[in-house]
Amino acid sequence: MKRNWIALIIVLIITTVIGYNYVYQDHRDIENEQTEFSMSSVEINQLFSKNPTSAEQKFLNKTIEVSGLITDINSNDITIDDKVFCQFSNNLEPSLNKNEKVKIKGRVIGYDDLLEQVKLDQCSINK
C-alpha cells in the first residue's frame, strides 16, 4: 500500500513538472530566428487579399522578411507601402524617415480586412 502512494506521488510530481514546462515555455526570439519567407510588402499583401485563408495557413506565426518604403512611422511601429503594419518591441531609432527603403523581419500575426494590411509583431530592422 505504501508503494502505491509513493508511486502516485512520483507520477504527480513528474506530471506537474512537465505541465509547468509546457505552459511556461520560453518566448520566441524572432530577431535571431531564421526567416522562412522573404518578399516585398506588395507581394504578401496580394497573397492575403486574394485568398486570406490560404495565406493565413501558410504565413501565420511564421518569421518573415518584408521590404518596401516606409509610409508611416511612429515611436514603436512602421507601416510599409500602406500594406504591412510592423510593431516593434522597443522604440525605433530616430534616423528612420518616411519614403526610406527598409527590410523588416517579424512574425505574422494576421491580416486586417478593414485596413487591408498584413500585421507583424516583434519586428526588427534588417540592414
Tab-separated table of C-alpha atoms in Angstrom:
chain	number	residue	atom	x	y	z
A	1	MET	CA	0.000	0.000	0.000
A	2	LYS	CA	2.846	2.353	0.890
A	3	ARG	CA	4.474	1.691	-2.515
A	4	ASN	CA	1.293	2.729	-4.312
A	5	TRP	CA	1.273	6.085	-2.508
A	6	ILE	CA	4.930	6.695	-3.311
A	7	ALA	CA	4.371	5.788	-6.965
A	8	LEU	CA	1.338	8.097	-7.110
A	9	ILE	CA	3.286	10.993	-5.595
A	10	ILE	CA	6.170	10.471	-8.060
A	11	VAL	CA	3.752	10.414	-11.013
A	12	LEU	CA	2.068	13.615	-9.758
A	13	ILE	CA	5.432	15.374	-9.376
A	14	ILE	CA	6.544	14.355	-12.880
A	15	THR	CA	3.192	15.408	-14.378
A	16	THR	CA	3.359	18.763	-12.599
A	17	VAL	CA	6.903	19.470	-13.835
A	18	ILE	CA	6.042	18.527	-17.426
A	19	GLY	CA	2.828	20.568	-17.347
A	20	TYR	CA	4.608	23.623	-15.927
A	21	ASN	CA	7.335	23.467	-18.587
A	22	TYR	CA	4.723	23.117	-21.324
A	23	VAL	CA	2.635	26.087	-20.178
A	24	TYR	CA	5.570	28.387	-19.371
A	25	GLN	CA	7.748	27.869	-22.440
A	26	ASP	CA	10.445	30.391	-23.338
A	27	HIS	CA	9.312	33.204	-25.609
A	28	ARG	CA	10.461	33.127	-29.213
A	29	ASP	CA	13.361	35.347	-30.182
A	30	ILE	CA	12.161	36.424	-33.635
A	31	GLU	CA	15.175	38.685	-34.194
A	32	ASN	CA	17.545	35.695	-34.093
A	33	GLU	CA	15.301	33.193	-35.886
A	34	GLN	CA	15.864	32.164	-39.492
A	35	THR	CA	13.344	33.772	-41.865
A	36	GLU	CA	11.031	31.331	-43.608
A	37	PHE	CA	9.894	33.753	-46.323
A	38	SER	CA	11.325	36.929	-47.839
A	39	MET	CA	9.221	39.168	-50.095
A	40	SER	CA	8.027	42.682	-50.780
A	41	SER	CA	5.149	44.240	-48.878
A	42	VAL	CA	3.073	44.324	-52.060
A	43	GLU	CA	3.558	40.589	-52.688
A	44	ILE	CA	2.491	39.447	-49.226
A	45	ASN	CA	-0.451	41.853	-49.211
A	46	GLN	CA	-1.672	40.481	-52.550
A	47	LEU	CA	-1.497	36.928	-51.229
A	48	PHE	CA	-3.611	37.854	-48.199
A	49	SER	CA	-6.121	39.949	-50.148
A	50	LYS	CA	-6.686	37.270	-52.826
A	51	ASN	CA	-7.060	34.293	-50.501
A	52	PRO	CA	-6.857	35.155	-46.785
A	53	THR	CA	-7.462	31.599	-45.571
A	54	SER	CA	-4.704	30.062	-47.661
A	55	ALA	CA	-2.250	32.868	-46.863
A	56	GLU	CA	-3.022	32.625	-43.146
A	57	GLN	CA	-2.326	28.882	-43.154
A	58	LYS	CA	0.971	29.497	-44.943
A	59	PHE	CA	2.268	32.566	-43.056
A	60	LEU	CA	0.559	32.793	-39.650
A	61	ASN	CA	3.067	32.728	-36.771
A	62	LYS	CA	5.978	32.408	-39.221
A	63	THR	CA	9.082	34.598	-39.262
A	64	ILE	CA	9.279	36.581	-42.494
A	65	GLU	CA	11.280	39.425	-44.002
A	66	VAL	CA	9.350	42.178	-45.785
A	67	SER	CA	10.829	45.001	-47.853
A	68	GLY	CA	9.354	48.273	-49.035
A	69	LEU	CA	9.126	52.013	-48.425
A	70	ILE	CA	8.150	53.480	-45.062
A	71	THR	CA	4.807	55.272	-45.477
A	72	ASP	CA	4.071	55.901	-41.794
A	73	ILE	CA	6.331	55.901	-38.768
A	74	ASN	CA	5.618	56.239	-35.038
A	75	SER	CA	7.646	55.641	-31.895
A	76	ASN	CA	7.266	51.836	-31.982
A	77	ASP	CA	5.599	50.942	-35.289
A	78	ILE	CA	6.099	51.367	-39.026
A	79	THR	CA	3.752	50.949	-41.970
A	80	ILE	CA	5.382	49.787	-45.199
A	81	ASP	CA	3.766	50.815	-48.519
A	82	ASP	CA	0.436	51.168	-46.638
A	83	LYS	CA	0.288	47.352	-46.897
A	84	VAL	CA	2.214	45.930	-43.918
A	85	PHE	CA	1.964	47.154	-40.306
A	86	CYS	CA	5.080	46.346	-38.254
A	87	GLN	CA	5.050	46.629	-34.472
A	88	PHE	CA	8.357	46.787	-32.597
A	89	SER	CA	9.016	45.771	-29.000
A	90	ASN	CA	11.295	48.774	-28.421
A	91	ASN	CA	11.240	52.379	-29.600
A	92	LEU	CA	12.606	52.939	-33.090
A	93	GLU	CA	15.833	54.718	-33.883
A	94	PRO	CA	15.214	58.355	-34.831
A	95	SER	CA	17.271	58.056	-38.039
A	96	LEU	CA	14.386	56.371	-39.915
A	97	ASN	CA	12.353	58.576	-42.253
A	98	LYS	CA	9.298	58.302	-44.478
A	99	ASN	CA	9.936	57.092	-48.057
A	100	GLU	CA	13.072	55.274	-46.902
A	101	LYS	CA	13.529	51.708	-48.174
A	102	VAL	CA	13.717	49.126	-45.375
A	103	LYS	CA	13.746	45.390	-44.748
A	104	ILE	CA	11.800	44.345	-41.677
A	105	LYS	CA	11.897	40.951	-40.003
A	106	GLY	CA	8.910	39.939	-37.893
A	107	ARG	CA	6.255	37.390	-37.013
A	108	VAL	CA	2.985	37.358	-38.968
A	109	ILE	CA	0.030	37.737	-36.600
A	110	GLY	CA	-2.757	38.209	-39.139
A	111	TYR	CA	-4.483	40.310	-41.756
A	112	ASP	CA	-6.699	43.333	-41.117
A	113	ASP	CA	-9.554	43.193	-43.658
A	114	LEU	CA	-10.722	46.715	-42.850
A	115	LEU	CA	-7.343	48.425	-43.356
A	116	GLU	CA	-6.172	45.756	-45.833
A	117	GLN	CA	-2.860	45.374	-44.027
A	118	VAL	CA	-0.761	42.398	-43.025
A	119	LYS	CA	0.188	42.647	-39.334
A	120	LEU	CA	3.631	41.771	-37.951
A	121	ASP	CA	4.901	41.936	-34.384
A	122	GLN	CA	8.266	41.506	-32.640
A	123	CYS	CA	9.825	43.293	-35.605
A	124	SER	CA	13.432	44.259	-36.152
A	125	ILE	CA	15.105	46.196	-38.946
A	126	ASN	CA	17.488	44.220	-41.175
A	127	LYS	CA	20.176	46.281	-42.815
